[in-house]
Coordinates of C-alpha atoms in Angstrom, one line a residue:
Chain A
M491 CA 0.0 0.0 0.0
E492 CA 1.4 3.4 -0.9
C493 CA 1.4 6.5 1.2
Q494 CA -1.7 8.6 0.7
E495 CA 0.2 11.8 1.1
C496 CA 3.3 11.5 -1.2
H497 CA 2.1 8.5 -3.3
K498 CA 5.7 7.4 -3.5
R499 CA 6.9 5.7 -0.4
P500 CA 5.0 2.7 1.1
A501 CA 2.6 3.4 3.9
T502 CA 4.0 2.0 7.1
L503 CA 1.7 3.8 9.6
H504 CA -2.0 3.1 9.7
F505 CA -4.5 5.0 11.7
T506 CA -8.2 5.2 12.2
Q507 CA -9.2 8.8 12.6
V508 CA -12.6 9.8 13.8
V509 CA -13.6 13.3 12.6
N510 CA -17.0 14.6 13.4
G511 CA -18.2 11.0 14.1
K512 CA -16.9 9.8 10.7
K513 CA -14.4 7.1 10.7
M514 CA -11.4 7.5 8.3
E515 CA -8.5 5.2 7.6
V516 CA -5.2 7.0 7.2
H517 CA -2.2 5.2 5.6
V518 CA 1.0 7.2 5.5
C519 CA 4.8 6.7 5.4
E520 CA 6.9 7.8 8.3
V521 CA 8.3 10.9 6.5
C522 CA 4.9 12.2 5.7
A523 CA 3.5 11.3 9.1
K524 CA 6.2 13.5 10.7
E525 CA 5.7 16.3 8.2
K526 CA 2.0 16.4 8.3
G527 CA 1.9 16.1 12.1
Y528 CA 0.4 12.6 12.3
M529 CA 1.4 10.6 15.4
T530 CA 4.7 8.9 14.8
Y531 CA 5.4 7.4 18.1
P532 CA 3.2 6.5 21.0
E533 CA 4.8 9.2 23.2
D534 CA 2.6 11.7 21.5
S535 CA -0.1 12.5 24.0
F536 CA -1.1 16.0 22.9
S537 CA -4.8 15.2 22.6
F538 CA -4.9 13.8 26.1
Q539 CA -3.0 16.8 27.5
N540 CA -5.3 19.2 25.7
L541 CA -8.3 17.4 27.1
L542 CA -6.8 17.6 30.6
T543 CA -6.1 21.3 30.5
S544 CA -9.5 22.1 29.0
L545 CA -11.0 20.2 31.9
F546 CA -9.2 22.6 34.3
N547 CA -10.2 25.7 32.3
V548 CA -14.0 25.1 32.1
E549 CA -14.0 25.6 35.8
S550 CA -16.2 28.6 36.6
S551 CA -14.8 31.4 38.7
P552 CA -11.9 29.7 40.3
L553 CA -11.4 32.6 42.6
G554 CA -14.8 32.1 44.0
N555 CA -15.0 35.1 46.2
N556 CA -15.7 37.9 43.8
G557 CA -17.7 36.0 41.2
N558 CA -15.8 37.5 38.3
S559 CA -14.6 34.6 36.2
N560 CA -12.3 36.8 34.1
S561 CA -10.3 37.9 37.1
V562 CA -8.2 34.8 37.0
F563 CA -6.6 36.0 33.9
T564 CA -5.4 39.2 35.3
P565 CA -1.9 38.8 36.7
A566 CA -2.7 40.9 39.8
E567 CA -5.1 38.2 40.9
D568 CA -2.9 35.3 40.0
I569 CA -1.3 33.5 42.8
Q570 CA 2.3 32.3 42.6
C571 CA 4.0 29.4 44.3
E572 CA 6.9 30.7 46.4
Q573 CA 9.0 27.6 46.1
C574 CA 9.0 27.0 42.4
G575 CA 7.5 30.2 40.9
M576 CA 4.6 28.4 39.2
T577 CA 1.5 30.7 38.9
F578 CA -2.0 29.3 39.0
S579 CA -2.7 30.4 35.4
E580 CA 0.4 28.7 34.3
F581 CA -0.6 25.5 36.1
K582 CA -4.0 25.6 34.4
R583 CA -2.3 26.1 31.0
I584 CA 0.1 23.2 31.3
G585 CA -1.9 21.0 33.6
K586 CA 1.1 20.2 35.9
F587 CA 2.2 21.3 39.3
G588 CA 5.8 22.7 39.7
C589 CA 6.4 21.3 43.2
A590 CA 4.7 19.9 46.3
S591 CA 4.2 23.4 47.7
C592 CA 1.9 24.3 44.7
Y593 CA -0.7 22.0 46.3
H594 CA -0.7 24.2 49.4
T595 CA -0.4 27.5 47.5
F596 CA -3.3 26.7 45.1
S597 CA -5.2 24.6 47.7
D598 CA -8.4 26.7 47.8
R599 CA -8.8 26.3 44.0
L600 CA -8.0 22.6 43.6
D601 CA -11.1 20.8 44.9
P602 CA -13.2 21.5 41.7
I603 CA -10.3 20.3 39.6
F604 CA -9.7 17.1 41.5
R605 CA -13.5 16.5 41.6
R606 CA -13.5 16.6 37.8
V607 CA -10.5 14.4 37.3
H608 CA -11.2 11.9 40.1
S609 CA -15.0 11.4 39.9
G610 CA -15.9 13.7 42.7
N611 CA -13.1 12.7 45.1
T612 CA -10.8 15.3 46.7
K613 CA -9.3 13.4 49.7
H614 CA -6.7 10.7 49.8
H615 CA -7.8 7.3 51.3
G616 CA -4.9 5.1 50.3
K617 CA -1.5 4.2 51.5
I618 CA 0.4 6.3 54.1
P619 CA 4.2 6.3 54.0
K620 CA 5.5 3.7 56.5
R621 CA 8.2 5.7 58.1
Q622 CA 7.1 9.3 57.7
G623 CA 3.4 8.4 58.3
G624 CA 3.9 8.7 62.1
D625 CA 0.6 9.2 63.9
L626 CA -1.3 9.4 60.6
H627 CA -1.6 5.6 60.8
A628 CA -3.1 5.9 64.2
K629 CA -5.4 8.7 63.1
R630 CA -6.6 6.7 60.2
Q631 CA -7.3 3.7 62.5
L632 CA -9.2 6.0 64.9
E633 CA -11.4 7.2 62.0
E634 CA -12.1 3.7 61.0
Y635 CA -13.0 2.7 64.6
K636 CA -15.3 5.7 65.0
L637 CA -17.1 4.8 61.8
K638 CA -17.5 1.2 63.0
L639 CA -18.8 2.4 66.3
K640 CA -21.5 4.4 64.7
E641 CA -22.5 1.5 62.5
L642 CA -22.7 -0.9 65.5
I643 CA -24.8 1.6 67.5
D644 CA -27.1 2.0 64.5
Q645 CA -27.4 -1.8 64.4
E646 CA -28.0 -1.8 68.2
A647 CA -25.1 -4.2 68.7
F648 CA -24.2 -2.6 72.0
E649 CA -21.9 -5.2 73.3
E650 CA -19.6 -5.1 70.3
A651 CA -19.9 -1.3 70.3
A652 CA -18.6 -1.2 73.8
N653 CA -15.5 -3.2 72.7
V654 CA -14.8 -0.8 69.9
R655 CA -15.3 2.2 72.2
D656 CA -12.6 0.7 74.5
Q657 CA -10.3 0.3 71.5
I658 CA -10.9 4.0 70.6
K659 CA -10.1 5.0 74.2
A660 CA -6.9 2.9 74.3
L661 CA -5.8 4.3 70.9
E662 CA -6.5 7.9 72.0
T663 CA -4.5 7.4 75.2
K664 CA -1.7 5.9 73.3
M665 CA -1.7 8.8 70.8
R666 CA -1.6 11.4 73.6
G667 CA 1.2 9.5 75.2
D668 CA 3.1 9.5 71.9
D669 CA 2.7 13.3 71.7
K670 CA 4.4 13.9 74.9
Chain K
M536 CA 28.4 -3.1 29.1
T537 CA 26.0 -3.9 31.8
L538 CA 23.0 -2.8 29.8
Q539 CA 23.5 -5.4 27.1
H540 CA 21.3 -8.1 28.5
F541 CA 18.4 -5.7 28.8
V542 CA 18.7 -5.0 25.1
D543 CA 19.6 -8.4 23.7
E544 CA 16.6 -10.4 24.5
A545 CA 13.0 -9.6 23.6
T546 CA 11.3 -11.4 26.5
S547 CA 12.1 -10.3 30.0
P548 CA 13.1 -13.2 32.2
W549 CA 9.9 -12.8 34.3
M550 CA 7.8 -13.2 31.2
R551 CA 8.9 -16.8 30.9
D552 CA 7.1 -17.7 34.2
E553 CA 3.5 -19.0 33.9
G554 CA 0.8 -16.9 35.5
P555 CA -2.9 -17.4 36.3
D556 CA -5.2 -16.9 33.3
N557 CA -2.3 -16.5 31.0
D558 CA -4.2 -17.7 28.0
I559 CA -5.8 -14.2 28.0
V560 CA -3.8 -12.0 30.4
L561 CA -0.3 -11.5 29.3
S562 CA 0.9 -9.5 32.2
C563 CA -0.1 -7.0 34.9
R564 CA 1.7 -4.0 36.2
I565 CA 1.6 -1.7 39.2
R566 CA 3.2 1.7 38.8
L567 CA 3.7 4.1 41.8
A568 CA 4.5 7.7 41.3
R569 CA 6.5 9.3 44.1
N570 CA 8.4 12.5 44.6
F571 CA 11.1 13.7 47.0
A572 CA 9.8 16.2 49.6
N573 CA 11.4 19.7 49.3
V574 CA 12.6 19.3 45.7
S575 CA 10.6 20.8 42.8
F576 CA 9.1 18.3 40.4
P577 CA 11.4 17.5 37.4
L578 CA 9.4 20.0 35.2
A579 CA 10.4 22.9 37.4
A580 CA 13.5 21.8 39.3
E581 CA 17.0 23.0 38.7
E582 CA 19.2 20.6 36.8
D583 CA 21.7 20.2 39.7
E584 CA 18.8 19.2 42.1
L585 CA 17.8 16.5 39.6
E586 CA 21.4 15.4 39.3
K587 CA 21.5 14.9 43.0
I588 CA 18.5 12.7 43.0
M589 CA 20.1 10.6 40.2
Q590 CA 23.4 10.3 42.1
F591 CA 21.5 9.3 45.2
F592 CA 19.9 6.4 43.4
Q593 CA 23.2 5.4 41.8
Q594 CA 25.0 5.4 45.2
E595 CA 22.2 3.9 47.3
Y596 CA 20.6 1.3 45.1
T597 CA 23.1 0.1 42.4
H598 CA 23.8 -3.6 42.9
Q599 CA 21.4 -3.7 45.9
S600 CA 18.7 -6.3 45.7
F601 CA 15.2 -6.2 47.1
Q602 CA 13.9 -9.6 48.1
D603 CA 14.1 -12.0 45.1
F604 CA 14.0 -9.3 42.5
Q605 CA 17.8 -9.6 41.8
D606 CA 20.5 -7.1 41.4
L607 CA 19.4 -3.5 40.6
E608 CA 21.3 -1.9 37.8
F609 CA 21.7 1.8 37.2
V610 CA 21.1 3.0 33.6
P611 CA 21.7 6.7 32.9
I612 CA 19.6 7.7 29.9
E613 CA 22.2 10.1 28.5
E614 CA 24.6 7.2 27.9
L615 CA 22.2 5.2 25.7
T616 CA 22.1 5.2 22.0
P617 CA 18.8 6.1 20.3
T618 CA 18.3 2.4 19.4
E619 CA 19.0 1.2 23.0
K620 CA 16.5 3.7 24.3
R621 CA 13.9 2.5 21.8
V622 CA 14.5 -1.1 22.9
L623 CA 14.0 -0.3 26.5
V624 CA 10.7 1.5 25.6
E625 CA 9.6 -1.4 23.5
K626 CA 10.2 -3.7 26.5
H627 CA 8.2 -1.3 28.7
L628 CA 11.2 -0.8 31.0
I629 CA 11.2 2.9 30.5
S630 CA 8.5 5.3 29.1
P631 CA 8.8 7.1 25.8
H632 CA 8.7 10.3 27.9
L633 CA 11.8 9.3 29.9
A634 CA 13.7 8.2 26.7
K635 CA 13.3 11.8 25.4
Y636 CA 15.3 13.3 28.3
T637 CA 19.0 13.6 27.9
K638 CA 20.1 15.1 31.2
A639 CA 19.6 13.9 34.8
A640 CA 17.3 11.1 33.8
A641 CA 18.0 7.4 34.7
A642 CA 16.4 4.1 35.3
V643 CA 17.2 1.5 37.9
I644 CA 16.2 -1.9 36.6
S645 CA 16.4 -5.3 38.3
K646 CA 18.3 -8.0 36.4
N647 CA 15.2 -10.0 35.8
E648 CA 13.4 -6.9 34.6
Q649 CA 10.5 -7.4 36.9
V650 CA 11.0 -4.1 38.7
S651 CA 12.2 -0.8 37.2
V652 CA 12.4 2.6 38.7
M653 CA 12.4 5.6 36.4
I654 CA 14.2 8.6 37.9
N655 CA 13.2 12.2 37.0
E656 CA 10.5 11.3 34.5
E657 CA 7.4 13.4 35.1
D658 CA 7.9 12.6 38.8
H659 CA 11.2 12.1 40.6
I660 CA 10.4 8.4 41.1
R661 CA 8.2 6.0 39.2
I662 CA 8.3 2.5 40.4
Q663 CA 7.0 -0.2 38.0
L664 CA 6.5 -3.9 38.9
Y665 CA 5.5 -6.6 36.4
F666 CA 4.0 -10.0 37.0
P667 CA 3.0 -12.6 34.4
G668 CA -0.7 -13.4 34.1
L669 CA -3.3 -11.9 36.3
Q670 CA -1.7 -11.4 39.8
L671 CA -2.7 -7.9 40.6
D672 CA -2.9 -8.6 44.4
K673 CA 0.5 -10.0 44.5
A674 CA 1.9 -7.2 42.3
L675 CA 0.3 -4.6 44.7
N676 CA 1.7 -6.3 47.8
K677 CA 5.2 -6.4 46.3
A678 CA 4.9 -2.8 45.0
F679 CA 4.0 -1.7 48.6
E680 CA 7.0 -3.6 50.0
F681 CA 9.3 -2.1 47.5
D682 CA 7.9 1.3 48.1
D683 CA 8.5 0.9 51.9
W684 CA 12.0 -0.3 51.1
L685 CA 12.8 2.9 49.1
E686 CA 11.1 5.0 51.7
E687 CA 13.6 3.9 54.3
K688 CA 16.0 6.3 52.7
V689 CA 13.8 8.9 50.9
N690 CA 11.4 11.5 52.3
Y691 CA 8.4 11.4 50.1
A692 CA 6.3 14.5 49.2
F693 CA 3.1 13.4 51.0
D694 CA 0.1 15.3 52.3
E695 CA -2.4 14.0 54.8
S696 CA -5.4 15.2 52.8
R697 CA -4.1 14.8 49.2
G698 CA -1.9 11.8 49.6
Y699 CA 1.3 11.3 47.5
L700 CA 1.9 14.6 45.7
T701 CA 2.6 14.2 42.0
S702 CA 3.4 16.5 39.1
C703 CA 0.2 15.8 37.3
P704 CA -3.2 16.1 39.1
T705 CA -4.3 12.9 37.5
N706 CA -1.9 10.9 39.6
V707 CA -2.3 12.6 43.0
G708 CA -3.4 10.5 46.0
T709 CA -2.3 6.9 45.6
G710 CA 0.1 7.8 42.7
M711 CA -0.9 4.4 41.5
R712 CA -1.7 3.1 38.0
A713 CA -2.6 -0.6 37.9
S714 CA -2.8 -2.1 34.5
V715 CA -3.4 -5.4 32.8
M716 CA -2.4 -6.4 29.3
M717 CA -5.0 -8.6 27.7
H718 CA -5.1 -10.5 24.4
L719 CA -8.7 -10.3 23.2
P720 CA -8.9 -11.6 19.7
S721 CA -12.3 -13.2 19.8
L722 CA -14.0 -10.1 21.3
V723 CA -12.4 -8.1 18.4
L724 CA -13.4 -10.6 15.8
T725 CA -17.0 -10.7 17.0
R726 CA -16.9 -6.9 17.4
Q727 CA -18.1 -7.2 21.0
I728 CA -15.1 -5.1 22.1
N729 CA -16.6 -2.0 20.5
R730 CA -19.5 -1.9 22.9
M731 CA -17.5 -3.1 25.9
I732 CA -14.9 -0.3 25.8
P733 CA -17.4 2.6 26.5
A734 CA -18.9 0.5 29.4
I735 CA -15.4 0.0 30.9
N736 CA -14.7 3.7 30.6
Q737 CA -17.8 4.5 32.5
L738 CA -16.4 2.4 35.4
G739 CA -13.4 4.8 35.7
L740 CA -11.1 2.5 33.8
V741 CA -9.2 3.2 30.6
V742 CA -8.6 0.9 27.7
R743 CA -5.5 1.6 25.5
G744 CA -3.1 0.0 23.1
I745 CA 0.0 -1.8 24.4
Y746 CA 2.2 1.3 24.5
G747 CA -0.1 3.3 26.6
E748 CA -1.6 6.7 25.9
G749 CA -2.5 7.3 22.3
S750 CA -1.3 4.0 21.0
E751 CA -3.2 1.5 18.9
A752 CA -4.2 -1.9 20.0
I753 CA -1.8 -3.8 17.9
G754 CA -2.2 -7.6 17.7
N755 CA -5.5 -7.4 19.6
I756 CA -3.7 -6.6 22.8
F757 CA -5.4 -4.1 25.1
Q758 CA -4.1 -2.4 28.3
I759 CA -6.8 -1.7 30.9
S760 CA -5.9 0.5 33.8
N761 CA -7.4 2.7 36.5
Q762 CA -8.1 6.3 35.8
I763 CA -8.9 7.5 39.3
T764 CA -6.1 7.8 41.9
L765 CA -7.7 10.0 44.5
G766 CA -10.3 9.1 47.1
K767 CA -10.1 5.3 46.8
S768 CA -7.6 3.0 48.4
E769 CA -5.1 1.1 46.3
E770 CA -6.8 -2.2 47.3
D771 CA -10.2 -1.0 46.2
I772 CA -8.8 0.3 42.9
V773 CA -7.1 -3.1 42.2
E774 CA -10.3 -5.0 43.2
D775 CA -12.4 -2.9 40.8
L776 CA -9.9 -3.4 38.0
Q777 CA -9.6 -7.1 38.7
S778 CA -13.4 -7.7 38.6
V779 CA -13.6 -6.0 35.2
V780 CA -10.7 -8.0 33.9
K781 CA -12.3 -11.2 35.1
Q782 CA -15.5 -10.4 33.3
L783 CA -13.5 -9.7 30.1
I784 CA -11.7 -13.0 30.5
E785 CA -15.0 -14.8 30.8
Q786 CA -16.5 -13.0 27.8
E787 CA -13.4 -13.7 25.7
R788 CA -13.5 -17.4 26.6
K789 CA -17.2 -17.5 25.8
A790 CA -16.6 -15.8 22.4
R791 CA -13.8 -18.3 21.7
T792 CA -16.1 -21.2 22.4
R793 CA -18.9 -19.8 20.3
L794 CA -16.5 -19.1 17.4
M795 CA -15.2 -22.6 17.6
E796 CA -18.8 -24.0 17.6
Q797 CA -20.2 -21.8 14.9
S798 CA -17.3 -21.3 12.6
G799 CA -14.6 -23.6 13.7
M800 CA -13.3 -24.4 10.2
R801 CA -13.1 -20.7 9.3
L802 CA -11.3 -20.0 12.5
E803 CA -8.9 -22.9 11.9
D804 CA -8.3 -21.6 8.4
R805 CA -7.6 -18.1 9.7
V806 CA -5.1 -19.5 12.3
Y807 CA -3.3 -21.7 9.8
R808 CA -3.2 -19.0 7.1
S809 CA -1.6 -16.6 9.6
Y810 CA 0.8 -19.3 10.6
G811 CA 1.6 -19.8 6.9
V812 CA 2.2 -16.1 6.4
L813 CA 4.6 -15.9 9.4
K814 CA 6.4 -19.1 8.3
Y815 CA 6.9 -18.2 4.6
S816 CA 6.7 -14.4 4.0
R817 CA 9.7 -12.5 2.9
I818 CA 8.4 -9.0 3.6
I819 CA 6.0 -8.3 6.4
E820 CA 4.8 -5.0 7.9
S821 CA 4.5 -4.7 11.6
K822 CA 0.7 -4.5 11.7
E823 CA 0.3 -7.7 9.6
A824 CA 2.9 -9.5 11.7
A825 CA 1.0 -8.5 14.9
N826 CA -2.3 -9.7 13.5
C827 CA -0.9 -13.0 12.3
L828 CA 0.9 -13.5 15.7
S829 CA -2.4 -12.8 17.4
N830 CA -4.2 -15.5 15.3
V831 CA -1.4 -18.0 15.9
R832 CA -1.5 -17.3 19.6
L833 CA -5.2 -17.9 19.5
G834 CA -4.6 -21.1 17.7
I835 CA -2.2 -22.2 20.4
D836 CA -4.7 -21.3 23.1
L837 CA -7.4 -23.4 21.3
G838 CA -5.1 -26.4 20.9
M839 CA -4.9 -26.1 17.1
I840 CA -1.1 -25.5 17.1
E841 CA 0.9 -27.5 19.6
H842 CA 4.5 -27.1 18.8
V843 CA 4.8 -23.4 19.2
P844 CA 5.2 -21.9 22.7
R845 CA 2.5 -19.7 24.1
S846 CA 5.0 -16.9 24.8
I847 CA 5.5 -16.5 21.0
L848 CA 3.1 -13.5 20.8
N849 CA 4.7 -11.5 23.7
E850 CA 8.2 -12.3 22.4
L851 CA 7.7 -11.6 18.7
I852 CA 5.6 -8.5 19.1
I853 CA 8.5 -6.9 21.0
L854 CA 11.2 -8.4 18.8
T855 CA 9.7 -7.1 15.6
Q856 CA 9.3 -3.5 16.8
P857 CA 11.6 -1.0 15.0
G858 CA 14.0 -0.6 17.9
F859 CA 14.7 -4.3 18.3
L860 CA 15.1 -4.8 14.6
Q861 CA 17.7 -2.1 14.5
Q862 CA 19.4 -3.4 17.5
Y863 CA 19.6 -6.8 15.9
A864 CA 20.8 -5.4 12.6
K865 CA 23.2 -3.1 14.4
K866 CA 22.3 -0.2 12.1
N867 CA 19.5 2.1 11.2
L868 CA 17.0 0.5 8.8
T869 CA 14.6 2.0 6.3
A870 CA 11.0 0.9 6.7
N871 CA 11.4 -1.5 3.7
E872 CA 14.6 -3.1 5.2
R873 CA 12.7 -3.5 8.5
D874 CA 9.9 -5.4 6.8
V875 CA 12.4 -7.8 5.3
L876 CA 14.3 -8.3 8.5
R877 CA 11.1 -8.7 10.4
A878 CA 9.9 -11.5 8.1
S879 CA 13.3 -13.3 8.3
L880 CA 13.4 -13.1 12.1
I881 CA 9.9 -14.5 12.4
R882 CA 10.8 -17.4 10.0
E883 CA 13.9 -18.1 12.0
R884 CA 12.1 -18.1 15.3
L885 CA 9.4 -20.5 14.0
K886 CA 12.0 -22.8 12.4
L887 CA 13.7 -23.0 15.8
E888 CA 10.5 -24.4 17.3
N889 CA 10.1 -26.9 14.6
E890 CA 13.6 -28.4 15.0

């Protein structure tokens, strides 16, 4: 099969493109694929990146407090991360944070973005670093116990609930002890 | 050169082990994205900061071994030739993204290629663990243990409310991408896959080709992975993925049985024609090779072809990619030359099995 662009070289790359719901087969050689801007290597993820940044940008009034959605584009209102220099508008343009501090700097504006990207979730419920985690592990455990306690009381399983309550007390005492 | 063994052989040593459901599931992978606390992410960091991270890995982890994962080797990207980089990408040991970096980027790869750590990719650290067949639980446990082992010496960027902090907001939280590589020829043949993919997407999972984002599903191989990384525990994410994968396995097996019952002769014809093409062609394009390999692998799974090993698809799909062909030829090849060499390599590989 010959390349549909130059009609000289053999077509070595084959794509299926969907444009306005119409499916099109594309057969091109590597040279034309590069020249015409077709994907030449799977590293090309522009479409995904564009999608991602557009997700961030449809967000209405990220500043929230003054209700003027245009204000985010005026540099005076833009916030900047002190550690890496990333501004919020830059973050929205490229879709990447510059450093861990960006998460704190932009904190107030991130929930709507995370909600969109992570199906409504904004809070981490997974692994905690083993060494650095410190009392986070205990805190997480405490949350779980409290949830369980509530469930047991709702189910009127008072005997079991009493056990869990004791576990909570023990854990709280231990945590206070660790703080000292 | 220590790198040589990574580049020479198409199948990674771990691929030769049998795994559960490996008639349909080729492999599974857990990837964890991590960053150093107090250092900007690679995108924004100064080069000397990234150099320091690279040197830290070189000093602390070269020739260390974690459990039974064998020696870890340090591979600086800058020292690789374009072909070597391409080979590592084709073997999924590094990402195309990392291969593009020339400075302060490296990989730490275990000798059996089961675990690899990319350094200064989009995040400072990306840990990847591979297992043959469907063993997501085991892969997750091992990934956690490996993560803990690294964390003994590294302070991660972690936040109580947002979890592991990553360069891209799509990875924040667990930083985990769990994925499963599946061979689904019958679902493609019966066109059932077209209506399944949108359903899978609705469950917060993504279906892609074998080289990830933006790549085509060559040889009927699909990669299914989680999209959401925030708000769910790693165990829950893996469980959700696993249950969808199990349903796909069941559907693919049903479709195989149905195809055998309803058009067994046509299926057999298809398998043997593909086998013939692989065995006798002198020029073969990568897409045709991948399709034929997929058919032959299906023939092996259905017991039609007995003398060819099941690993043939995994092996030849990687071996016949441009990077590997060029590595084999020891020079750059035009597309035509690649098609000729590809055909000859496949013929040789099949002859080997017949002897």
